[in-house]
Coordinates of C-alpha atoms (C1' of nucleotides) in Angstrom, one line a residue:
Chain A
M1 CA -69.9 93.8 101.4
E2 CA -67.6 96.8 101.0
K3 CA -64.0 96.0 101.7
I4 CA -62.5 97.3 104.9
K5 CA -59.4 99.1 103.8
E6 CA -58.1 101.1 106.6
K7 CA -58.1 101.7 110.3
E8 CA -57.3 105.0 111.9
G9 CA -56.4 106.4 108.5
K10 CA -53.7 103.9 107.9
P11 CA -54.2 101.4 105.1
L12 CA -54.5 97.8 106.2
D13 CA -52.4 95.1 104.6
F14 CA -54.2 92.3 102.9
I15 CA -54.1 90.0 105.9
R16 CA -55.5 92.7 108.3
Q17 CA -58.2 93.4 105.7
I18 CA -59.3 89.8 105.7
I19 CA -59.4 89.8 109.5
A20 CA -61.3 93.0 109.7
E21 CA -63.9 91.6 107.3
D22 CA -64.2 88.3 109.2
L23 CA -64.9 90.3 112.3
A24 CA -67.3 92.7 110.5
N25 CA -69.4 90.0 108.9
G26 CA -69.5 87.9 112.1
K27 CA -67.4 84.9 110.9
H28 CA -65.3 85.4 114.1
Q29 CA -66.0 87.2 117.3
K30 CA -62.5 86.8 118.6
I31 CA -59.3 86.6 116.6
I32 CA -56.7 84.0 117.6
T33 CA -53.3 83.9 116.0
R34 CA -50.1 82.1 116.9
F35 CA -46.3 82.5 116.4
P36 CA -45.0 78.9 115.8
P37 CA -41.2 78.8 115.9
E38 CA -39.2 75.6 115.7
P39 CA -36.8 75.5 118.7
N40 CA -33.8 74.7 116.6
G41 CA -32.1 78.1 116.4
F42 CA -32.2 81.7 117.5
L43 CA -34.7 84.2 116.3
H44 CA -33.8 86.8 113.8
I45 CA -35.2 89.9 112.3
G46 CA -37.2 87.8 109.8
H47 CA -39.0 86.1 112.7
A48 CA -39.7 89.6 114.1
K49 CA -41.9 90.2 111.1
S50 CA -44.0 87.2 111.9
I51 CA -44.0 88.0 115.6
C52 CA -45.1 91.6 115.1
L53 CA -47.7 90.4 112.6
N54 CA -49.3 87.8 114.8
F55 CA -49.0 89.6 118.1
G56 CA -49.8 92.9 116.4
I57 CA -53.1 91.5 115.1
K58 CA -53.9 90.2 118.5
E59 CA -53.4 93.6 120.1
E60 CA -55.3 95.5 117.4
N61 CA -58.3 93.3 117.7
S62 CA -58.3 92.4 121.4
G63 CA -57.6 88.9 120.5
I64 CA -55.2 86.2 121.6
C65 CA -51.8 85.1 120.2
N66 CA -50.2 81.9 121.3
L67 CA -46.5 81.2 121.4
R68 CA -46.3 77.6 120.1
F69 CA -43.1 75.7 119.7
D70 CA -43.3 73.5 116.7
D71 CA -41.2 70.7 118.2
T72 CA -41.9 67.7 116.1
N73 CA -38.4 66.8 115.2
P74 CA -36.4 65.8 118.3
S75 CA -33.2 65.3 116.3
K76 CA -32.9 69.0 115.6
E77 CA -34.5 70.7 118.6
E78 CA -33.1 71.6 122.0
A79 CA -34.5 73.1 125.2
I80 CA -31.9 76.0 125.2
Y81 CA -33.6 77.4 122.1
V82 CA -36.9 77.4 123.8
E83 CA -35.6 79.7 126.5
S84 CA -33.8 82.1 124.1
I85 CA -36.9 82.3 121.9
K86 CA -39.1 83.2 124.9
K87 CA -36.6 85.8 125.9
D88 CA -36.5 87.3 122.5
V89 CA -40.3 87.5 122.1
A90 CA -40.7 89.0 125.5
W91 CA -37.9 91.5 124.7
L92 CA -39.6 92.5 121.5
G93 CA -42.5 93.5 123.7
F94 CA -45.0 90.7 123.4
D95 CA -46.9 88.6 125.9
W96 CA -48.2 85.1 125.3
G97 CA -49.9 85.0 128.7
D98 CA -49.4 82.1 131.1
R99 CA -49.4 79.3 128.6
P100 CA -46.5 78.6 126.3
F101 CA -47.7 75.8 124.0
F102 CA -45.8 73.0 122.4
A103 CA -46.8 70.8 119.5
S104 CA -45.4 68.0 121.7
D105 CA -48.2 68.7 124.1
Y106 CA -50.6 67.3 121.5
F107 CA -48.7 64.1 120.6
S108 CA -51.3 61.9 122.3
Q109 CA -54.2 63.7 120.6
L110 CA -52.3 63.7 117.3
Y111 CA -51.9 59.9 117.6
G112 CA -55.6 59.5 118.2
F113 CA -56.4 61.5 115.0
A114 CA -54.0 59.3 113.1
I115 CA -56.0 56.3 114.2
D116 CA -59.2 58.1 113.1
L117 CA -57.6 58.6 109.7
I118 CA -56.7 54.9 109.4
K119 CA -60.2 54.0 110.4
K120 CA -61.6 56.3 107.7
E121 CA -59.3 54.5 105.3
K122 CA -57.5 57.8 104.7
A123 CA -54.1 56.7 106.1
Y124 CA -51.9 53.6 105.8
V125 CA -48.6 52.2 107.0
C126 CA -46.1 52.1 104.1
Q127 CA -43.0 49.9 104.2
L128 CA -41.3 51.4 101.1
S129 CA -37.8 52.6 101.9
P130 CA -37.1 56.4 101.8
E131 CA -35.5 55.9 98.3
Q132 CA -38.5 54.0 97.1
I133 CA -40.9 56.6 98.4
R134 CA -39.1 59.2 96.5
E135 CA -39.1 57.1 93.4
Y136 CA -42.8 56.4 93.7
R137 CA -43.6 60.0 94.2
G138 CA -43.0 60.8 90.5
T139 CA -41.7 64.1 89.4
L140 CA -42.9 67.7 88.8
T141 CA -44.2 66.6 85.4
E142 CA -45.0 62.9 85.8
P143 CA -47.6 61.5 88.2
G144 CA -46.5 59.2 91.0
R145 CA -47.3 55.5 91.5
E146 CA -49.3 54.0 94.3
S147 CA -47.5 52.2 97.0
P148 CA -48.1 48.4 97.1
Y149 CA -49.1 48.9 100.8
R150 CA -51.7 51.5 100.0
N151 CA -54.7 49.2 100.3
R152 CA -53.9 47.4 103.4
P153 CA -56.9 46.5 105.6
V154 CA -57.7 48.9 108.4
A155 CA -57.0 46.3 111.0
E156 CA -53.5 45.6 109.7
N157 CA -52.8 49.3 109.5
L158 CA -53.9 49.8 113.1
E159 CA -51.7 46.9 114.2
L160 CA -48.6 48.1 112.3
F161 CA -49.1 51.7 113.5
E162 CA -49.2 50.6 117.0
G163 CA -46.1 48.5 116.4
M164 CA -44.4 51.6 115.1
K165 CA -45.4 53.5 118.3
N166 CA -44.2 50.7 120.5
G167 CA -40.8 50.5 118.9
A168 CA -41.2 47.2 117.1
F169 CA -39.5 48.5 113.9
P170 CA -36.3 50.3 113.1
E171 CA -36.2 53.8 111.8
G172 CA -36.8 54.1 108.1
T173 CA -38.7 50.9 107.7
H174 CA -42.3 52.1 108.3
V175 CA -44.1 55.4 107.9
L176 CA -47.7 56.4 108.2
R177 CA -49.0 58.1 105.0
A178 CA -52.1 60.0 104.2
K179 CA -54.1 58.3 101.4
I180 CA -54.8 61.2 99.0
D181 CA -53.9 61.1 95.3
M182 CA -50.6 59.9 93.8
S183 CA -51.4 61.7 90.6
S184 CA -52.0 65.1 92.1
P185 CA -50.1 67.9 90.3
N186 CA -49.3 69.1 93.8
L187 CA -46.6 66.9 95.1
N188 CA -47.6 67.5 98.7
M189 CA -50.8 65.6 98.0
R190 CA -49.1 62.5 96.7
D191 CA -49.7 60.4 99.9
P192 CA -47.5 62.5 102.2
V193 CA -45.8 60.9 105.1
I194 CA -47.5 62.0 108.3
Y195 CA -45.6 59.9 110.9
R196 CA -42.1 58.6 110.9
I197 CA -40.1 56.4 113.3
L198 CA -37.4 58.4 115.2
K199 CA -35.6 56.7 118.1
T200 CA -34.4 60.0 119.4
S201 CA -35.0 61.4 122.8
H202 CA -37.3 64.5 122.7
H203 CA -36.4 67.6 124.8
R204 CA -39.8 67.5 126.4
T205 CA -41.3 64.1 126.0
G206 CA -38.1 62.1 126.6
D207 CA -38.3 58.6 125.3
T208 CA -42.1 58.3 125.5
W209 CA -42.5 58.4 121.7
Q210 CA -40.7 56.4 119.0
I211 CA -42.8 58.0 116.3
Y212 CA -43.1 61.7 115.6
P213 CA -45.7 63.5 113.5
M214 CA -44.6 65.6 110.5
Y215 CA -45.0 69.3 110.2
D216 CA -48.0 69.3 107.8
Y217 CA -50.0 66.9 109.9
T218 CA -49.1 68.6 113.1
H219 CA -49.5 72.2 112.3
C220 CA -53.1 72.3 111.1
L221 CA -54.2 70.1 114.0
S222 CA -52.3 72.1 116.5
D223 CA -53.9 75.3 115.1
M224 CA -57.3 73.6 115.3
L225 CA -56.8 72.4 118.9
E226 CA -55.9 76.0 119.9
N227 CA -58.9 77.4 118.0
I228 CA -56.6 79.5 115.8
T229 CA -58.7 81.7 113.5
H230 CA -55.9 82.8 111.1
S231 CA -52.8 80.8 110.6
L232 CA -50.2 83.1 109.1
C233 CA -47.1 81.6 107.4
T234 CA -44.6 82.4 104.7
L235 CA -45.1 81.9 101.0
E236 CA -43.4 78.6 100.6
F237 CA -46.2 76.9 102.4
E238 CA -48.8 78.0 99.9
D239 CA -48.5 74.6 98.2
H240 CA -49.1 73.0 101.6
R241 CA -52.5 74.7 102.1
P242 CA -54.5 72.0 100.3
L243 CA -53.0 69.4 102.6
Y244 CA -53.7 71.6 105.6
D245 CA -57.3 71.8 104.5
W246 CA -57.5 68.1 103.6
I247 CA -56.5 66.9 107.0
L248 CA -59.0 69.1 108.8
D249 CA -61.8 68.3 106.3
T250 CA -61.1 64.6 106.4
L251 CA -61.2 64.5 110.2
E252 CA -64.2 66.7 110.1
T253 CA -62.8 68.9 112.9
P254 CA -65.1 71.4 114.6
C255 CA -62.7 74.2 113.9
H256 CA -60.9 75.0 110.6
P257 CA -58.4 77.8 110.8
R258 CA -57.6 79.7 107.6
Q259 CA -54.0 79.6 106.5
I260 CA -52.8 82.8 104.8
E261 CA -49.3 83.2 103.4
F262 CA -47.1 86.3 103.2
A263 CA -43.7 87.1 101.9
R264 CA -40.7 86.6 104.2
L265 CA -38.4 89.4 104.9
N266 CA -35.2 89.8 103.0
L267 CA -32.7 92.5 104.0
T268 CA -29.8 93.8 101.9
Y269 CA -26.2 93.2 103.0
T270 CA -27.0 90.3 105.2
V271 CA -28.2 86.7 105.1
M272 CA -31.4 85.5 106.8
S273 CA -31.6 81.8 106.6
K274 CA -30.9 79.8 109.7
R275 CA -28.5 77.6 107.8
K276 CA -26.4 80.5 106.6
I277 CA -26.5 82.2 110.0
M278 CA -25.3 78.9 111.5
Q279 CA -22.4 78.8 109.0
L280 CA -21.3 82.3 110.0
V281 CA -21.2 81.2 113.6
E282 CA -19.6 77.8 113.0
G283 CA -17.0 79.1 110.5
N284 CA -16.0 81.7 113.1
H285 CA -16.8 84.5 110.7
V286 CA -18.6 86.2 113.6
D287 CA -18.4 85.9 117.4
G288 CA -21.4 83.7 118.0
W289 CA -25.2 84.1 117.6
N290 CA -25.3 87.4 119.4
D291 CA -22.5 89.0 117.5
P292 CA -23.6 92.7 117.1
R293 CA -23.2 92.3 113.3
M294 CA -25.8 89.6 113.1
V295 CA -29.5 90.2 112.4
T296 CA -30.5 87.7 115.1
L297 CA -32.6 89.5 117.7
S298 CA -29.9 88.8 120.3
G299 CA -27.3 90.4 118.0
L300 CA -29.4 93.4 117.2
R301 CA -30.1 93.9 120.9
R302 CA -26.4 93.7 121.7
R303 CA -25.7 96.1 118.9
G304 CA -28.0 98.6 120.5
Y305 CA -31.3 98.2 118.6
T306 CA -34.3 98.8 120.7
A307 CA -37.5 96.7 120.6
A308 CA -39.4 99.8 119.6
S309 CA -37.2 100.5 116.6
I310 CA -37.6 96.9 115.4
Q311 CA -41.4 97.1 115.8
N312 CA -41.4 100.4 114.0
F313 CA -39.2 98.9 111.2
I314 CA -41.6 96.0 110.7
D315 CA -44.5 98.4 110.7
T316 CA -42.8 100.5 108.0
I317 CA -42.1 97.7 105.5
G318 CA -45.6 96.3 105.3
V319 CA -46.9 92.9 104.5
G320 CA -47.4 91.6 101.0
K321 CA -47.0 88.6 98.8
R322 CA -44.1 89.6 96.5
D323 CA -40.5 88.7 97.0
S324 CA -38.9 91.8 98.2
W325 CA -35.6 93.1 99.4
I326 CA -35.7 95.8 102.1
D327 CA -32.8 98.1 102.0
M328 CA -30.6 98.0 105.1
T329 CA -30.9 101.7 105.4
V330 CA -34.5 101.3 106.3
L331 CA -33.5 99.3 109.4
E332 CA -30.7 101.8 110.2
N333 CA -33.1 104.6 109.9
S334 CA -35.5 103.1 112.3
I335 CA -32.9 103.0 115.1
R336 CA -31.6 106.4 114.3
D337 CA -35.1 107.7 114.6
D338 CA -35.6 106.1 118.0
L339 CA -32.2 107.0 119.5
N340 CA -32.3 110.5 118.2
S341 CA -35.1 111.3 120.5
S342 CA -34.2 109.1 123.4
A343 CA -30.4 109.0 123.6
E344 CA -28.4 111.5 125.7
R345 CA -25.5 113.2 124.0
R346 CA -22.0 112.7 125.1
M347 CA -18.5 113.4 123.7
C348 CA -16.0 110.8 122.9
V349 CA -12.9 111.1 120.7
L350 CA -12.4 108.0 118.7
D351 CA -9.0 108.7 117.2
P352 CA -7.4 111.3 119.4
V353 CA -4.8 113.9 118.6
K354 CA -3.5 116.3 121.3
V355 CA -4.3 120.0 121.4
V356 CA -2.5 122.3 123.7
L357 CA -4.0 125.7 124.6
D358 CA -0.9 127.9 125.0
N359 CA -2.7 130.7 126.8
Y360 CA -4.7 128.5 129.2
P361 CA -3.4 128.4 132.8
K362 CA -1.3 125.3 133.5
G363 CA -2.9 123.0 135.9
Q364 CA -6.3 124.6 135.7
I365 CA -9.4 122.5 135.3
E366 CA -12.9 124.0 134.9
E367 CA -16.3 122.4 134.6
L368 CA -18.3 123.4 131.6
E369 CA -22.0 122.8 131.2
A370 CA -23.3 120.8 128.3
K371 CA -26.9 119.8 127.2
N372 CA -27.8 116.2 127.4
H373 CA -30.1 116.7 124.4
P374 CA -30.2 119.9 122.3
Q375 CA -33.9 119.7 121.6
K376 CA -35.0 118.4 125.0
P377 CA -34.1 120.7 127.9
D378 CA -36.0 118.3 130.3
M379 CA -33.2 115.8 129.8
G380 CA -31.0 118.1 131.7
N381 CA -27.4 119.3 131.6
R382 CA -24.1 117.9 132.8
L383 CA -20.6 119.2 133.6
I384 CA -17.6 118.3 131.5
P385 CA -14.0 119.0 132.7
F386 CA -11.9 121.3 130.5
G387 CA -8.2 122.0 130.7
R388 CA -5.1 123.2 128.9
E389 CA -4.5 119.9 127.2
L390 CA -7.3 118.3 125.2
Y391 CA -7.9 115.6 122.6
I392 CA -9.8 116.2 119.4
E393 CA -10.5 113.9 116.5
R394 CA -7.6 113.4 114.2
S395 CA -9.9 113.8 111.3
D396 CA -10.9 117.3 112.6
F397 CA -7.6 118.8 111.6
M398 CA -6.0 119.2 108.2
E399 CA -2.7 120.7 107.3
N400 CA -4.0 121.7 103.9
P401 CA -7.8 121.8 104.2
P402 CA -10.1 122.3 101.2
R403 CA -12.4 125.3 101.2
K404 CA -15.5 123.6 102.5
F405 CA -13.6 122.0 105.4
H406 CA -15.3 123.5 108.5
R407 CA -12.8 122.3 111.1
L408 CA -9.4 123.1 112.4
G409 CA -6.4 123.9 110.2
P410 CA -3.7 126.5 109.9
G411 CA -5.1 130.0 110.3
R412 CA -8.5 128.7 111.4
E413 CA -10.7 129.2 114.4
V414 CA -13.2 126.6 115.5
R415 CA -15.6 126.1 118.4
L416 CA -15.0 123.4 120.9
R417 CA -18.5 122.2 121.6
Y418 CA -19.9 123.8 124.9
G419 CA -16.2 125.0 125.4
Y420 CA -14.4 127.9 123.9
L421 CA -13.5 129.2 120.5
V422 CA -9.9 128.3 119.8
Q423 CA -7.5 129.7 117.2
Y424 CA -4.8 127.7 115.5
V425 CA -1.2 128.6 116.3
S426 CA 1.1 125.7 115.1
H427 CA 1.4 122.0 114.9
I428 CA 4.1 119.4 115.4
T429 CA 4.6 116.6 112.9
D430 CA 6.6 113.5 113.5
K431 CA 9.5 113.6 111.1
D432 CA 9.6 109.9 110.5
T433 CA 6.0 109.0 110.1
G434 CA 4.6 112.4 109.0
E435 CA 1.9 112.0 111.6
I436 CA 0.6 115.0 113.4
V437 CA 1.4 114.6 117.1
E438 CA 0.3 117.9 118.7
I439 CA -1.6 121.0 117.7
H440 CA -1.1 124.3 119.5
C441 CA -3.9 126.8 119.8
T442 CA -5.0 129.8 121.8
Y443 CA -8.4 130.0 123.4
D444 CA -10.6 133.1 123.7
P445 CA -11.5 133.5 127.4
D446 CA -14.6 135.6 126.4
T447 CA -16.2 132.6 124.6
R448 CA -16.8 130.4 127.6
G449 CA -19.6 128.0 126.8
G450 CA -19.0 128.4 123.1
S451 CA -20.7 131.7 122.2
A452 CA -18.8 134.7 121.0
P453 CA -20.0 138.0 122.6
D454 CA -18.9 140.0 119.6
G455 CA -21.2 137.9 117.4
R456 CA -18.5 136.5 115.1
K457 CA -19.4 133.4 113.3
V458 CA -17.5 130.2 113.4
K459 CA -18.4 127.7 110.9
G460 CA -17.1 124.6 112.6
T461 CA -17.9 123.0 116.0
I462 CA -15.9 120.0 117.0
H463 CA -16.0 117.6 120.0
W464 CA -13.2 117.2 122.5
V465 CA -12.3 115.7 125.8
S466 CA -9.9 116.8 128.5
A467 CA -6.6 115.0 128.2
E468 CA -6.2 114.9 131.9
K469 CA -9.7 113.8 132.9
A470 CA -10.9 111.7 129.9
V471 CA -11.2 108.0 130.4
P472 CA -9.8 105.5 127.9
V473 CA -12.4 103.2 126.3
T474 CA -12.6 100.5 123.8
V475 CA -14.9 101.3 120.9
R476 CA -16.1 98.8 118.3
L477 CA -17.2 100.3 115.0
Y478 CA -19.6 98.0 113.4
D479 CA -20.6 98.1 109.8
R480 CA -22.6 95.9 107.4
L481 CA -21.5 92.3 107.4
F482 CA -21.4 91.9 103.6
I483 CA -20.0 94.0 100.8
V484 CA -22.8 93.0 98.4
E485 CA -26.6 93.6 98.6
N486 CA -27.4 90.0 98.2
P487 CA -24.6 87.6 99.2
E488 CA -26.6 84.7 97.8
A489 CA -27.2 86.1 94.4
D490 CA -23.9 85.0 92.7
K491 CA -24.0 81.2 92.9
S492 CA -20.4 81.0 91.7
V493 CA -19.1 82.7 94.8
H494 CA -19.5 81.4 98.3
F495 CA -21.4 83.8 100.4
T496 CA -18.7 83.9 103.1
D497 CA -16.2 85.2 100.4
Q498 CA -18.3 88.4 100.3
L499 CA -17.9 89.3 103.9
N500 CA -17.0 92.9 104.7
S501 CA -13.5 92.7 106.2
E502 CA -14.2 96.0 107.9
S503 CA -17.5 95.0 109.4
R504 CA -15.9 95.4 112.8
I505 CA -13.0 97.8 113.6
T506 CA -11.9 97.9 117.2
L507 CA -10.5 101.1 118.6
D508 CA -8.4 100.7 121.7
G509 CA -7.3 104.3 122.1
A510 CA -10.6 106.2 122.2
M511 CA -10.9 108.8 125.0
A512 CA -14.3 109.5 126.5
E513 CA -15.7 112.2 128.8
P514 CA -15.6 110.9 132.3
C515 CA -19.3 110.3 132.9
L516 CA -19.3 107.8 130.1
A517 CA -17.6 105.3 132.5
D518 CA -20.7 105.4 134.7
L519 CA -23.1 103.7 132.1
Q520 CA -24.6 100.4 132.7
P521 CA -24.3 97.6 130.1
G522 CA -26.9 98.0 127.4
N523 CA -27.3 101.8 127.8
S524 CA -27.3 103.8 124.7
V525 CA -25.9 107.3 124.1
Q526 CA -25.1 109.5 121.1
F527 CA -21.4 110.3 120.7
E528 CA -21.9 113.8 119.2
R529 CA -20.9 114.0 115.5
Q530 CA -20.2 110.2 115.4
G531 CA -23.2 108.1 116.0
Y532 CA -25.2 106.1 118.5
F533 CA -23.2 103.7 120.8
C534 CA -24.2 101.4 123.5
A535 CA -22.3 99.9 126.4
D536 CA -21.6 96.3 125.4
S537 CA -23.6 93.9 127.5
N538 CA -21.0 91.1 127.4
D539 CA -17.7 92.8 127.7
W540 CA -18.3 96.0 129.6
Q541 CA -16.3 96.4 132.8
D542 CA -16.6 99.5 135.0
D543 CA -12.8 100.0 134.8
A544 CA -12.6 99.0 131.1
P545 CA -15.7 100.3 129.2
V546 CA -16.5 98.8 125.9
F547 CA -18.8 100.6 123.4
N548 CA -20.6 99.2 120.3
R549 CA -21.5 101.5 117.5
T550 CA -25.1 100.9 116.8
V551 CA -25.3 103.1 113.7
T552 CA -23.5 106.2 112.5
L553 CA -25.1 109.6 112.2
R554 CA -26.0 110.6 108.7
D555 CA -22.9 112.3 107.4
S556 CA -23.4 114.6 104.4
W557 CA -19.7 115.7 104.7
A558 CA -18.5 112.1 104.2
K559 CA -20.7 111.8 101.2
R560 CA -19.4 114.9 99.6
K561 CA -15.9 113.6 99.7
Chain B
rU1 C1' -42.2 70.8 80.0
rG2 C1' -46.9 69.8 85.9
rG3 C1' -48.8 72.7 90.0
rG4 C1' -48.8 77.0 93.2
rG5 C1' -47.7 82.3 93.6
rG6 C1' -46.0 87.3 92.1
rA7 C1' -44.9 91.8 88.7
rU8 C1' -46.3 100.0 90.5
rG9 C1' -39.8 105.0 90.6
rG10 C1' -33.2 102.6 92.8
rU11 C1' -36.1 100.1 96.9
rC12 C1' -40.4 98.9 99.9
rU13 C1' -45.5 100.0 100.3
rA14 C1' -50.5 102.5 98.9
rA15 C1' -54.6 102.8 95.2
rU16 C1' -59.9 98.0 95.4
rG17 C1' -63.1 101.5 87.7
rG18 C1' -62.3 108.3 88.8
rC19 C1' -56.0 113.6 89.9
rA20 C1' -50.6 107.2 90.6
rA21 C1' -49.7 108.7 97.1
rG22 C1' -46.0 107.8 101.2
rG23 C1' -41.3 105.9 103.6
rC24 C1' -36.2 104.8 102.7
rA25 C1' -32.3 106.0 99.1
rG26 C1' -30.5 109.9 95.8
rC27 C1' -30.0 115.2 94.3
rG28 C1' -30.4 120.6 95.5
rG29 C1' -31.4 124.3 99.2
rA30 C1' -32.6 126.7 104.2
rC31 C1' -31.3 126.4 109.3
rU32 C1' -27.6 125.0 112.8
rC33 C1' -22.8 125.5 119.1
rU34 C1' -23.5 118.0 116.3
rG35 C1' -21.6 118.6 108.4
rA36 C1' -26.8 115.6 113.4
rC37 C1' -31.9 116.9 114.0
rU38 C1' -35.6 119.9 111.6
rC39 C1' -37.7 122.3 107.3
rC40 C1' -38.3 123.3 101.9
rG41 C1' -37.8 121.7 96.9
rC42 C1' -36.5 118.1 92.9
rU43 C1' -35.5 113.6 89.8
rU44 C1' -37.5 108.7 89.0
rA45 C1' -42.9 104.0 88.4
rU46 C1' -48.0 100.9 86.8
rC47 C1' -44.0 94.0 82.8
rA48 C1' -45.8 93.9 77.3
rA49 C1' -49.5 94.0 73.5
rG50 C1' -54.4 94.0 72.5
rG51 C1' -59.6 94.6 74.3
rU52 C1' -64.1 96.5 77.5
rU53 C1' -65.2 101.6 79.3
rC54 C1' -66.7 108.5 79.1
rG55 C1' -62.6 106.8 82.2
rA56 C1' -58.1 101.0 83.5
rA57 C1' -52.4 100.1 87.9
rU58 C1' -57.3 98.0 88.9
rC59 C1' -61.8 94.2 84.6
rC60 C1' -61.0 90.6 80.1
rU61 C1' -57.5 88.1 76.4
rU62 C1' -52.7 86.7 75.0
rG63 C1' -47.7 86.8 76.0
rU64 C1' -43.0 87.8 78.9
rC65 C1' -40.2 87.7 83.3
rC66 C1' -39.4 86.3 88.6
rC67 C1' -40.2 83.1 93.0
rC68 C1' -41.7 78.3 95.4
rC69 C1' -42.5 72.7 95.2
rA70 C1' -40.0 66.1 93.8
rG71 C1' -37.2 65.7 103.0
rC72 C1' -39.1 60.0 106.7
rC73 C1' -37.0 69.1 107.6
rA74 C1' -40.0 73.1 109.3

RNA sequence: UGGGGGAUGGUCUAAUGGCAAGGCAGCGGACUCUGACUCCGCUUAUCAAGGUUCGAAUCCUUGUCCCCCAGCCA
């Protein structure tokens, strides 16, 4: 059969090709996938790849996608993670219907299948210690040895396994193992452990069980019980596929999902593993799991990333089998794209310096009209107060500017956005610090709104706020967390020694146009000429606004310097 | 030195025996009341060597490099 390569003009990735073919040739009528997180941590952008893949396939094919918590290890898992995972998946924009599933829902059935395996002489209770099991397993190049317990009679296995279940033995003394092949070149097939004793309370089943099934055993059977058609997982499970298939084949299950592996996501200038993310939190290198510098979904959300931008990002990077590193700029670009069209424009001066308009009437305040979006008139206009005293960005003035500097300086005229054209008169410098404390200008009353009736061109347009009416706000400038592309590459340096010391810069003296104080936590706006910012969802107070910088605008001037 | 995977510009993805295409990054330019957006242009790639073929990124052979696996974690 001809391969199905694209849908609606867009090439299909290798997984979607397989699925399209399975549908076309009648192997499946309905596609069922699943997203199977372990509830032992918070979701990150890497999980988003799997979520978008599994739920995306469901949507594209009118199928089903289950959310299934892989909760087979009670010593690591907690209920709070279940809730945060649900929240993140829902936020990303996906719906698992009315049935969240748990591997722990299948514990009874799984136990039954284990008994079937014993009866088929395909599983046995082994009393080797963990150290001995490791020893007997052999190495990458040498075959393993068979356990002395391998050929126990079925009845004895049944009795011992029941004993394990009933708590007759301490942890570590007995395990149930699949009887496969101790000389297999694939270590996963050397009689893998499928049940272990764990006298730990489970977040859902409490103390009902003293034995818990292992991942390899649980996952394929859970997939089977849910009639999953395509079980998508990351590359490191490729070696586990023979075991996945062996268990289902041996139990002669009515349904046999196909496991397909794809490459996990790596992003430059960050770390993705749960363990490393945990270390950042526990070492207080960041402010918790939802620190806006983190690539956790909760962190990205708080940073101002939208679900659409993340879906779009995942869509852009594709799905393949090679180890790859996606450049952080691709993620940044996806949120710029989204916010460029959706975010209203505002003005906020991050590092203010005062400007006095010598010829502007003292005490006068007027309201000037500004567009909320320059390309979208339907987003409306707003009024901004203007007065004799203003603040502009310190970096928008130079005493000795270079030729290409389009901003304010001695002898220069600039436009105040949506305001007036102003002409430099003088400036005052602090004698001790050398810092510029005040700039004097005159304004041209004929240029109200920013256009010159005589048609004269002004190269620079800068943002401003009224000194009298502006509201002070806190602004947090976030940047990438690490100073190197791959913090894990250099094994001789600890990854936390490569943190970017300027990944968060807090500005307490920023001055914003008044209506910025009316935002709700989570709202995003563009600060013109600066970037996209959102009202922080944790720390925002109506009388003390806090903004997070989501991403800067592209800045070809900064690059030139 | 066993087994399982993978190699296409700086980076990610496409091509499924028939003109190596696109995104991001970079460089140059146009436009501009955001040095934004938008638009235009440009640089840069098939791991290597052989073979099959009118024609190879794609098929074959040999080799090289990279990733994963020796948890009672997932």
